[in-house]
Short mmCIF file of C-alpha atoms and ligand atoms in Angstrom, two decimals:
data_model
loop_
_atom_site.label_atom_id
_atom_site.label_comp_id
_atom_site.label_asym_id
_atom_site.label_seq_id
_atom_site.Cartn_x
_atom_site.Cartn_y
_atom_site.Cartn_z
CA MET A 66 -21.46 -8.20 11.36
CA SER A 67 -23.30 -5.25 12.98
CA GLN A 68 -26.76 -3.91 11.95
CA ALA A 69 -26.93 -1.09 9.32
CA GLN A 70 -26.49 2.30 11.06
CA PRO A 71 -27.20 5.86 9.96
CA ASN A 72 -24.27 7.79 8.49
CA ILE A 73 -21.66 8.66 11.14
CA ALA A 74 -19.30 11.63 11.15
CA SER A 75 -16.84 11.90 8.28
CA GLU A 76 -13.12 11.77 9.15
CA ALA A 77 -10.34 13.71 7.39
CA PHE A 78 -7.17 12.00 6.12
CA ASP A 79 -4.24 13.02 3.96
CA ILE A 80 -4.17 9.79 1.98
CA ALA A 81 -6.86 7.12 1.44
CA ILE A 82 -5.70 3.78 0.06
CA VAL A 83 -8.55 1.77 -1.43
CA GLY A 84 -7.64 -1.94 -1.38
CA GLY A 85 -5.53 -3.75 1.20
CA GLY A 86 -4.20 -6.50 -1.07
CA LEU A 87 -0.51 -7.13 -1.71
CA VAL A 88 0.08 -3.67 -3.15
CA GLY A 89 -2.28 -1.50 -1.04
CA ALA A 90 -1.04 -3.05 2.22
CA SER A 91 2.60 -2.58 1.14
CA LEU A 92 1.94 1.10 0.44
CA ALA A 93 0.19 1.53 3.81
CA TYR A 94 3.28 0.11 5.49
CA ALA A 95 5.65 2.18 3.33
CA LEU A 96 3.97 5.38 4.56
CA ALA A 97 4.48 4.40 8.20
CA SER A 98 7.73 6.36 8.50
CA GLN A 99 5.99 9.54 7.30
CA ASP A 100 3.60 11.75 9.21
CA TRP A 101 0.67 11.61 6.79
CA ARG A 102 -2.67 10.56 8.24
CA VAL A 103 -3.47 7.48 6.21
CA ALA A 104 -6.66 5.41 5.84
CA MET A 105 -6.69 1.96 4.24
CA LEU A 106 -10.02 0.48 3.19
CA GLU A 107 -10.20 -3.23 2.36
CA ALA A 108 -13.42 -4.88 1.21
CA VAL A 109 -12.75 -8.34 2.63
CA ALA A 110 -12.73 -9.09 6.38
CA PRO A 111 -9.37 -9.85 8.06
CA ARG A 112 -8.13 -13.42 7.57
CA ALA A 113 -11.16 -14.29 5.38
CA ALA A 114 -10.51 -17.26 3.09
CA SER A 115 -12.04 -15.21 0.25
CA GLN A 116 -9.32 -12.49 0.41
CA PRO A 117 -8.24 -12.48 -3.24
CA SER A 118 -4.67 -11.21 -2.74
CA TYR A 119 -3.49 -13.55 0.04
CA ASP A 120 -4.21 -16.94 -1.44
CA ASP A 121 -2.36 -20.07 -2.57
CA ARG A 122 -0.32 -18.42 -5.30
CA THR A 123 3.45 -18.55 -5.10
CA LEU A 124 5.21 -15.22 -5.56
CA ALA A 125 8.69 -14.99 -7.04
CA LEU A 126 10.04 -11.72 -5.61
CA SER A 127 12.85 -10.07 -7.54
CA ASP A 128 16.04 -8.84 -5.87
CA SER A 129 14.80 -5.24 -6.03
CA SER A 130 11.47 -6.25 -4.42
CA CYS A 131 13.32 -8.00 -1.58
CA ARG A 132 15.39 -4.83 -1.03
CA ILE A 133 12.24 -2.67 -1.04
CA LEU A 134 10.63 -4.96 1.55
CA ALA A 135 13.83 -4.95 3.61
CA GLY A 136 13.98 -1.14 3.46
CA LEU A 137 10.38 -0.97 4.66
CA GLY A 138 11.12 -3.30 7.56
CA VAL A 139 8.72 -6.01 6.29
CA TRP A 140 11.45 -8.52 5.43
CA PRO A 141 12.14 -9.78 9.00
CA ALA A 142 8.50 -10.94 9.19
CA LEU A 143 8.92 -12.80 5.87
CA ALA A 144 12.47 -14.11 6.07
CA ASP A 145 11.63 -17.43 7.74
CA SER A 146 9.12 -18.36 5.06
CA ALA A 147 11.14 -17.11 2.06
CA THR A 148 13.17 -19.44 -0.16
CA PRO A 149 16.13 -18.03 -2.14
CA ILE A 150 16.20 -18.45 -5.93
CA CYS A 151 19.79 -19.62 -6.51
CA GLN A 152 19.50 -20.46 -10.20
CA VAL A 153 16.93 -20.00 -12.98
CA ILE A 154 16.66 -22.66 -15.66
CA VAL A 155 14.71 -21.69 -18.76
CA ARG A 156 14.00 -24.53 -21.12
CA GLU A 157 11.79 -25.65 -23.93
CA LEU A 158 10.25 -28.97 -23.02
CA GLU A 159 9.79 -30.26 -26.52
CA GLY A 160 12.91 -28.75 -28.02
CA PRO A 161 16.64 -28.71 -27.29
CA ALA A 162 16.92 -25.11 -26.07
CA ARG A 163 17.96 -24.55 -22.44
CA VAL A 164 19.50 -21.56 -20.66
CA VAL A 165 20.86 -21.46 -17.12
CA LEU A 166 20.86 -18.04 -15.44
CA ASP A 167 23.31 -17.80 -12.58
CA PRO A 168 23.15 -14.95 -10.01
CA ALA A 169 26.97 -14.98 -9.65
CA GLU A 170 27.13 -13.71 -13.25
CA HIS A 171 25.39 -10.57 -11.92
CA GLY A 172 27.40 -10.28 -8.70
CA LEU A 173 24.55 -11.65 -6.56
CA GLU A 174 24.04 -14.65 -4.30
CA GLN A 175 20.44 -15.12 -5.42
CA PHE A 176 18.01 -13.65 -7.94
CA GLY A 177 15.34 -13.09 -5.32
CA HIS A 178 13.08 -15.16 -3.06
CA VAL A 179 9.88 -17.17 -3.31
CA VAL A 180 7.11 -16.41 -0.82
CA GLU A 181 3.55 -17.71 -0.61
CA ALA A 182 1.00 -14.91 -1.06
CA ARG A 183 -0.88 -16.23 1.98
CA GLU A 184 2.24 -15.91 4.15
CA PHE A 185 2.93 -12.42 2.81
CA GLY A 186 -0.65 -11.48 3.77
CA ALA A 187 -0.28 -12.91 7.27
CA ALA A 188 3.01 -11.06 7.79
CA ILE A 189 1.94 -7.62 6.55
CA MET A 190 -1.54 -7.77 8.06
CA GLY A 191 0.15 -8.57 11.38
CA LEU A 192 2.32 -5.44 11.08
CA LEU A 193 -0.26 -2.87 9.91
CA PRO A 194 -2.31 -2.64 13.15
CA THR A 195 0.88 -1.57 14.97
CA LEU A 196 1.09 1.70 12.97
CA GLU A 197 -0.17 4.81 14.74
CA SER A 198 -0.49 6.90 11.56
CA LEU A 199 -2.74 4.33 9.86
CA GLN A 200 -6.45 3.78 10.34
CA MET A 201 -7.71 0.52 8.83
CA PHE A 202 -11.32 0.06 7.76
CA GLN A 203 -11.98 -3.64 7.14
CA PRO A 204 -14.30 -4.97 5.85
CA ALA A 205 -15.03 -1.71 4.04
CA SER A 206 -16.12 -1.56 0.43
CA VAL A 207 -15.83 1.85 -1.22
CA THR A 208 -18.97 2.60 -3.20
CA GLU A 209 -18.73 6.32 -4.04
CA LEU A 210 -15.88 8.68 -4.84
CA GLU A 211 -16.17 12.40 -5.55
CA ILE A 212 -13.13 14.51 -6.38
CA SER A 213 -13.04 18.31 -6.05
CA ASP A 214 -10.21 20.87 -6.25
CA SER A 215 -9.66 20.71 -2.52
CA GLY A 216 -9.92 16.97 -1.94
CA ALA A 217 -11.78 13.70 -2.31
CA ARG A 218 -14.81 12.30 -0.50
CA LEU A 219 -15.23 8.55 -0.26
CA ALA A 220 -18.39 6.74 0.82
CA PHE A 221 -18.12 3.17 2.02
CA ASP A 222 -19.88 0.46 3.85
CA HIS A 223 -17.89 -0.42 6.98
CA ASP A 224 -19.14 -3.66 8.43
CA GLY A 225 -22.77 -2.67 7.79
CA GLN A 226 -22.37 1.05 8.61
CA ALA A 227 -22.61 3.71 5.88
CA ARG A 228 -19.60 6.01 6.39
CA THR A 229 -17.66 8.71 4.58
CA LEU A 230 -14.16 10.10 4.81
CA SER A 231 -12.19 12.81 3.05
CA ALA A 232 -8.61 12.68 1.76
CA ARG A 233 -6.24 14.89 -0.20
CA LEU A 234 -4.92 11.95 -2.25
CA VAL A 235 -6.81 8.76 -3.20
CA VAL A 236 -4.79 5.67 -4.14
CA GLY A 237 -6.64 2.98 -6.08
CA ALA A 238 -4.98 -0.33 -5.18
CA ASP A 239 -8.26 -2.14 -5.64
CA GLY A 240 -7.34 -4.73 -8.24
CA ALA A 241 -8.11 -5.46 -11.89
CA ALA A 242 -11.79 -4.39 -11.69
CA SER A 243 -10.79 -1.20 -9.81
CA PHE A 244 -13.73 0.88 -8.60
CA VAL A 245 -11.42 3.91 -8.18
CA ARG A 246 -10.12 3.69 -11.76
CA LYS A 247 -13.66 3.69 -13.13
CA ALA A 248 -14.95 6.34 -10.71
CA VAL A 249 -12.33 8.86 -11.84
CA GLY A 250 -12.92 8.06 -15.50
CA ILE A 251 -9.64 6.29 -16.33
CA GLY A 252 -10.34 3.86 -19.18
CA ALA A 253 -8.63 0.47 -19.51
CA GLY A 254 -7.84 -1.98 -22.31
CA HIS A 255 -8.65 -5.65 -21.63
CA HIS A 256 -7.21 -8.74 -23.29
CA ASP A 257 -8.31 -12.27 -22.44
CA TYR A 258 -5.53 -14.82 -23.04
CA ASP A 259 -8.11 -17.66 -23.06
CA GLN A 260 -5.77 -19.38 -20.62
CA THR A 261 -6.06 -20.45 -17.00
CA ALA A 262 -3.20 -20.84 -14.52
CA VAL A 263 -3.47 -24.00 -12.41
CA VAL A 264 -1.49 -23.44 -9.19
CA CYS A 265 -0.51 -25.97 -6.51
CA ASN A 266 2.37 -27.27 -4.40
CA ILE A 267 4.17 -30.44 -5.36
CA THR A 268 6.90 -32.41 -3.58
CA PRO A 269 9.43 -33.91 -5.98
CA GLU A 270 11.74 -36.80 -5.17
CA GLN A 271 14.94 -34.74 -5.53
CA ALA A 272 15.93 -31.54 -3.70
CA HIS A 273 15.27 -28.34 -5.68
CA ASN A 274 18.45 -26.73 -4.28
CA GLY A 275 16.98 -23.29 -4.90
CA ARG A 276 16.50 -23.87 -8.63
CA ALA A 277 13.54 -22.21 -10.36
CA PHE A 278 12.38 -23.69 -13.65
CA GLU A 279 10.56 -21.75 -16.36
CA CYS A 280 9.50 -24.32 -18.96
CA PHE A 281 7.89 -23.61 -22.28
CA THR A 282 5.58 -26.27 -23.64
CA PRO A 283 3.48 -26.26 -26.83
CA SER A 284 0.33 -25.82 -24.72
CA GLY A 285 1.63 -22.99 -22.50
CA PRO A 286 4.33 -22.18 -19.92
CA MET A 287 4.92 -24.12 -16.69
CA ALA A 288 6.93 -22.72 -13.77
CA VAL A 289 8.29 -24.80 -10.90
CA LEU A 290 9.53 -22.59 -8.04
CA PRO A 291 11.58 -23.61 -4.99
CA HIS A 292 9.75 -23.60 -1.69
CA ARG A 293 10.61 -24.19 1.92
CA GLY A 294 11.87 -27.72 2.60
CA SER A 295 11.44 -30.04 -0.32
CA ARG A 296 8.23 -28.50 -1.72
CA CYS A 297 7.94 -26.64 -5.03
CA GLY A 298 5.24 -24.27 -6.28
CA LEU A 299 3.80 -25.28 -9.66
CA VAL A 300 2.21 -22.66 -11.93
CA TRP A 301 0.86 -24.33 -15.08
CA CYS A 302 -0.72 -22.07 -17.72
CA LEU A 303 -3.08 -23.95 -20.03
CA SER A 304 -5.90 -23.31 -22.47
CA ASN A 305 -9.19 -23.00 -20.54
CA ASP A 306 -10.39 -26.43 -21.73
CA GLU A 307 -7.15 -28.15 -20.81
CA ALA A 308 -7.17 -26.46 -17.41
CA ASP A 309 -10.74 -27.70 -16.73
CA ASP A 310 -9.53 -31.14 -17.65
CA LYS A 311 -6.55 -30.97 -15.28
CA LEU A 312 -8.65 -29.57 -12.43
CA ALA A 313 -11.15 -32.43 -12.79
CA MET A 314 -8.42 -35.11 -12.54
CA GLY A 315 -7.78 -37.10 -9.40
CA ASP A 316 -4.51 -36.32 -7.56
CA GLU A 317 -2.57 -39.29 -8.97
CA GLU A 318 -3.65 -38.55 -12.52
CA PHE A 319 -2.78 -34.86 -12.17
CA LEU A 320 0.66 -35.62 -10.74
CA ALA A 321 1.34 -37.99 -13.64
CA ALA A 322 0.20 -35.38 -16.19
CA ALA A 323 2.38 -32.66 -14.62
CA GLN A 324 5.32 -35.04 -14.43
CA ALA A 325 4.89 -36.05 -18.08
CA ARG A 326 5.02 -32.36 -19.06
CA PHE A 327 7.93 -31.38 -16.80
CA GLY A 328 10.11 -34.49 -17.18
CA ASN A 329 12.51 -36.00 -14.65
CA GLU A 330 14.81 -33.10 -13.80
CA LEU A 331 13.60 -33.23 -10.17
CA GLY A 332 12.85 -36.98 -10.10
CA ALA A 333 9.34 -38.31 -9.53
CA PHE A 334 6.57 -35.94 -8.36
CA LEU A 335 5.49 -37.57 -5.07
CA LYS A 336 2.92 -35.34 -3.34
CA LEU A 337 0.35 -32.77 -4.39
CA GLY A 338 -1.25 -29.89 -2.48
CA ARG A 339 -4.61 -28.20 -3.10
CA ARG A 340 -5.13 -26.99 -6.68
CA SER A 341 -6.50 -23.52 -7.46
CA SER A 342 -7.02 -21.75 -10.76
CA TYR A 343 -6.83 -18.20 -12.14
CA PRO A 344 -8.24 -17.02 -15.47
CA LEU A 345 -5.49 -15.04 -17.25
CA ARG A 346 -6.08 -11.63 -18.73
CA GLU A 347 -4.34 -8.34 -19.20
CA VAL A 348 -5.85 -5.07 -17.96
CA ARG A 349 -3.95 -1.95 -18.99
CA ALA A 350 -5.20 1.40 -17.63
CA VAL A 351 -4.83 4.20 -20.18
CA ALA A 352 -3.49 6.48 -17.42
CA ASP A 353 -2.17 5.93 -13.90
CA THR A 354 -3.18 9.30 -12.44
CA ALA A 355 -6.21 11.62 -12.46
CA ASP A 356 -7.11 14.62 -10.27
CA ARG A 357 -5.94 13.82 -6.71
CA THR A 358 -5.77 10.13 -7.68
CA VAL A 359 -3.14 7.47 -8.39
CA VAL A 360 -4.00 3.92 -9.48
CA LEU A 361 -1.33 1.28 -8.98
CA GLY A 362 -0.75 -2.47 -8.85
CA ASN A 363 -3.37 -4.59 -10.60
CA ALA A 364 -5.68 -1.57 -10.84
CA ALA A 365 -3.21 -0.01 -13.29
CA HIS A 366 -1.66 -3.13 -14.83
CA THR A 367 -2.86 -6.70 -14.48
CA ILE A 368 -0.43 -8.90 -16.38
CA HIS A 369 0.13 -12.54 -17.36
CA PRO A 370 2.15 -14.36 -14.66
CA ILE A 371 4.62 -15.81 -17.22
CA GLY A 372 7.45 -13.46 -16.22
CA ALA A 373 6.43 -13.39 -12.50
CA GLN A 374 6.37 -9.60 -12.70
CA GLY A 375 2.93 -8.41 -11.46
CA PHE A 376 3.60 -7.82 -7.78
CA ASN A 377 7.21 -6.86 -8.47
CA LEU A 378 5.97 -4.09 -10.75
CA GLY A 379 3.36 -3.06 -8.16
CA LEU A 380 6.03 -2.88 -5.44
CA ARG A 381 8.10 -0.57 -7.61
CA ASP A 382 4.97 1.63 -7.96
CA VAL A 383 4.77 1.63 -4.15
CA ALA A 384 8.46 2.49 -3.68
CA VAL A 385 8.24 5.43 -6.09
CA LEU A 386 4.98 6.85 -4.70
CA ALA A 387 6.27 6.50 -1.12
CA GLU A 388 9.49 8.32 -2.11
CA LEU A 389 7.62 11.19 -3.80
CA LEU A 390 5.29 11.49 -0.81
CA ALA A 391 8.26 11.57 1.59
CA ASP A 392 9.78 14.41 -0.46
CA ALA A 393 6.39 16.20 -0.59
CA GLN A 394 6.09 16.03 3.18
CA ARG A 395 9.61 17.44 3.63
CA ASP A 396 8.76 20.29 1.20
CA GLY A 397 5.30 20.93 2.65
CA THR A 398 3.54 19.99 -0.62
CA ASP A 399 -0.08 18.80 -0.78
CA PRO A 400 0.01 14.98 -1.37
CA GLY A 401 -2.59 15.33 -4.14
CA ASP A 402 -0.74 18.15 -5.89
CA GLU A 403 -0.61 17.92 -9.67
CA SER A 404 3.20 18.22 -9.69
CA LEU A 405 3.49 15.06 -7.57
CA LEU A 406 1.06 13.16 -9.82
CA THR A 407 2.98 14.23 -12.92
CA ALA A 408 6.30 13.21 -11.35
CA TYR A 409 4.80 9.81 -10.46
CA HIS A 410 3.52 9.25 -13.99
CA ASP A 411 6.76 10.35 -15.66
CA TRP A 412 8.79 8.04 -13.44
CA ARG A 413 6.56 4.96 -13.60
CA ALA A 414 5.22 5.00 -17.17
CA PRO A 415 8.39 3.63 -18.91
CA ASP A 416 8.80 0.70 -16.48
CA GLN A 417 5.08 -0.12 -16.62
CA ALA A 418 5.01 -0.02 -20.45
CA GLU A 419 8.19 -2.08 -20.80
CA THR A 420 7.24 -4.72 -18.22
CA MET A 421 3.70 -5.08 -19.59
CA GLY A 422 5.01 -5.31 -23.16
CA TRP A 423 7.59 -7.94 -22.20
CA SER A 424 5.10 -10.11 -20.27
CA ASP A 425 2.50 -9.84 -23.04
CA THR A 426 5.03 -10.74 -25.77
CA LEU A 427 6.23 -13.79 -23.80
CA ALA A 428 2.63 -14.87 -23.09
CA ARG A 429 1.62 -14.67 -26.75
CA LEU A 430 4.84 -16.22 -28.09
CA TYR A 431 4.75 -19.16 -25.70
CA ALA A 432 1.05 -19.88 -26.15
CA ASN A 433 1.48 -20.08 -29.91
CA PRO A 434 1.98 -23.65 -31.21
CA GLY A 435 2.94 -22.47 -34.76
CA ALA A 436 6.32 -23.32 -36.31
CA GLY A 437 7.31 -19.61 -36.65
CA ALA A 438 6.71 -18.93 -32.95
CA ARG A 439 8.60 -22.08 -32.02
CA LEU A 440 11.59 -21.00 -34.11
CA ALA A 441 11.53 -17.54 -32.48
CA ARG A 442 11.42 -19.14 -29.00
CA SER A 443 14.35 -21.46 -29.72
CA ALA A 444 16.35 -18.64 -31.31
CA GLY A 445 15.71 -16.45 -28.25
CA LEU A 446 16.95 -19.13 -25.86
CA VAL A 447 20.00 -19.98 -27.99
CA ALA A 448 20.88 -16.26 -28.18
CA HIS A 449 20.66 -16.05 -24.39
CA ARG A 450 22.93 -19.09 -24.06
CA LEU A 451 25.54 -17.57 -26.37
CA PHE A 452 25.59 -13.92 -25.31
CA PRO A 453 26.30 -13.00 -21.67
CA ALA A 454 25.28 -9.36 -22.36
CA LEU A 455 21.80 -10.52 -23.40
CA ARG A 456 21.56 -12.70 -20.27
CA ARG A 457 22.57 -9.72 -18.13
CA HIS A 458 19.97 -7.51 -19.83
CA THR A 459 17.17 -10.07 -19.27
CA ALA A 460 18.25 -10.75 -15.69
CA ALA A 461 18.44 -7.01 -14.87
CA ARG A 462 14.91 -6.58 -16.17
CA ALA A 463 13.62 -9.63 -14.26
CA MET A 464 15.33 -8.40 -11.07
CA GLY A 465 13.70 -4.98 -11.39
CA TYR A 466 16.83 -2.92 -12.08
CA ARG A 467 15.90 -1.09 -15.28
CA GLY A 468 15.37 2.66 -15.68
CA ARG A 469 15.39 5.06 -12.72
CA ILE A 470 15.58 3.04 -9.51
CA PRO A 471 13.77 4.22 -6.34
CA ARG A 472 15.78 4.82 -3.14
CA LEU A 473 14.31 1.80 -1.36
CA ALA A 474 15.42 -0.57 -4.15
CA LEU A 475 18.95 0.87 -3.87
CA GLY A 476 18.98 0.02 -0.19
CA GLU A 477 18.73 3.71 0.82
CA PRO A 478 16.32 5.04 3.46
CA LEU A 479 13.02 6.53 2.30
CA THR A 480 13.20 9.67 4.39
C1 FAD B 1109 -1.19 -17.48 -10.86
C2 FAD B 1109 -0.50 -16.19 -10.54
C3 FAD B 1109 0.82 -16.19 -10.17
C4 FAD B 1109 1.49 -14.99 -9.91
N1 FAD B 1109 2.81 -15.03 -9.58
C5 FAD B 1109 3.48 -13.87 -9.39
C6 FAD B 1109 4.87 -13.87 -9.08
O1 FAD B 1109 5.52 -14.94 -9.00
N2 FAD B 1109 5.50 -12.67 -8.88
C7 FAD B 1109 4.83 -11.49 -8.96
O2 FAD B 1109 5.45 -10.44 -8.78
N3 FAD B 1109 3.50 -11.45 -9.23
C8 FAD B 1109 2.82 -12.61 -9.44
N4 FAD B 1109 1.48 -12.57 -9.70
C9 FAD B 1109 0.79 -11.26 -9.75
C10 FAD B 1109 0.30 -10.79 -8.37
O3 FAD B 1109 -0.52 -11.77 -7.78
C11 FAD B 1109 -0.45 -9.46 -8.53
O4 FAD B 1109 0.41 -8.54 -9.13
C12 FAD B 1109 -0.92 -8.92 -7.19
O5 FAD B 1109 -1.90 -9.76 -6.63
C13 FAD B 1109 -1.50 -7.52 -7.35
O6 FAD B 1109 -1.92 -7.06 -6.08
P1 FAD B 1109 -2.92 -5.83 -5.91
O7 FAD B 1109 -2.91 -5.54 -4.45
O8 FAD B 1109 -2.59 -4.77 -6.88
O9 FAD B 1109 -4.34 -6.37 -6.39
P2 FAD B 1109 -5.28 -7.49 -5.77
O10 FAD B 1109 -4.45 -8.64 -5.35
O11 FAD B 1109 -6.35 -7.75 -6.77
O12 FAD B 1109 -5.93 -6.81 -4.47
C14 FAD B 1109 -6.93 -5.82 -4.57
C15 FAD B 1109 -7.57 -5.65 -3.21
O13 FAD B 1109 -8.53 -4.59 -3.28
C16 FAD B 1109 -9.71 -4.98 -2.57
N5 FAD B 1109 -10.83 -4.22 -3.15
C17 FAD B 1109 -11.38 -4.35 -4.39
N6 FAD B 1109 -12.38 -3.46 -4.56
C18 FAD B 1109 -12.49 -2.75 -3.40
C19 FAD B 1109 -13.34 -1.69 -2.96
N7 FAD B 1109 -14.29 -1.16 -3.75
N8 FAD B 1109 -13.18 -1.20 -1.70
C20 FAD B 1109 -12.21 -1.70 -0.89
N9 FAD B 1109 -11.37 -2.72 -1.26
C21 FAD B 1109 -11.50 -3.22 -2.50
C22 FAD B 1109 -9.79 -6.48 -2.78
O14 FAD B 1109 -10.56 -7.12 -1.77
C23 FAD B 1109 -8.32 -6.89 -2.74
O15 FAD B 1109 -7.88 -7.21 -1.43
C24 FAD B 1109 0.79 -13.76 -9.99
C25 FAD B 1109 -0.57 -13.76 -10.35
C26 FAD B 1109 -1.20 -14.95 -10.63
C27 FAD B 1109 -2.65 -14.92 -11.04
#
């Protein structure tokens, strides 16, 4: 890191993206085909182990997310490390209910793919430096933001140097504790689920054959996702005390506990990777736009991972904003114009509200050990088993095909 320097000259951009995590980096890449001058500021140094977005978590990407990434040209860099989801099995571990969702029922070969967040980070961070229209500042932590009628001014610390830049549109993709959201006065509701997700890789005795399992247990949901080769990604949501307990266990003891909860559908659990943990909470911004500002991804909506929807929702934010910006450039409109911000909000608000509501309802229902909640869970699964229309509705939502669909998710070019 260099010594602190006096302020150096401010640079002018059309769009400043604050946060280069999963969502911010995807937006930076999505704008590559447009002629905007774009800055992306990311607080954590490249390839740092502490980068919060590109860690051990396993991401289930919906079919629409895979299409968006393909349309952006990111997919070729991910394809080798992505595992198709060929079947989804939803079951209650201490009850009889079980539903099998089959992509063929929806005219698809797979529901989506599983990718490790770390591999996504390596792929996209390898692509971004090749873009001429993008200037990356990393490590660069934004500390001040002033908005005026004509534009925004951001102050940041870039590797020890105090710097400023101006932009006509500021995008807050800076995570659940978003500095941008607070700086522009957008309030947010917070809910702590008092749960922790314990995440790791396991290798079971039997091949997963592309099956993803979403299991509901009296102490919280457990997902087992197919990975490359014979590995599976385990996401186990537990009360905070139970999670501490599981994290303190030795490997053998943990494997036995996970096996006891999951059962024998994949045979014995043989090997275990490194465990990491995530406290689970919901953050819901009261608005997703303000003057010359959009907040998206976790900055606008941090959700429980039970439905595997967080990044999928954030990617749909990216696809819509990129589409509106492409149209604005064609029409010669200012990227921070109020009409663009209103169009973004009107398009995204229904999907954000519905996806957040769905994830929150599932999280609360499946963390509740009461008899009433258990009955509701079993009834829900039985209804899905009996009614193909209900299965199609749920699958369409999980695959990201509800409401107005952006061009990229339809497989159409952005510009
Ligand atoms: C256990 C778990 C499993 C999950 N599984 C799935 C799944 O299967 N499918 C799915 O779709 N989603 C999943 N998610 C959700 C997904 O991880 C999030 O939706 C995603 O990380 C959001 O990315 P983001 O870029 O919006 O925010 P973040 O990942 O929080 O990134 C924000 C970035 O902004 C940077 N930053 C912060 N402040 C500043 C600042 N002042 N200046 C500059 N930079 C700043 C940070 O360093 C960071 O890089 C899961 C989440 C968890 C916890």
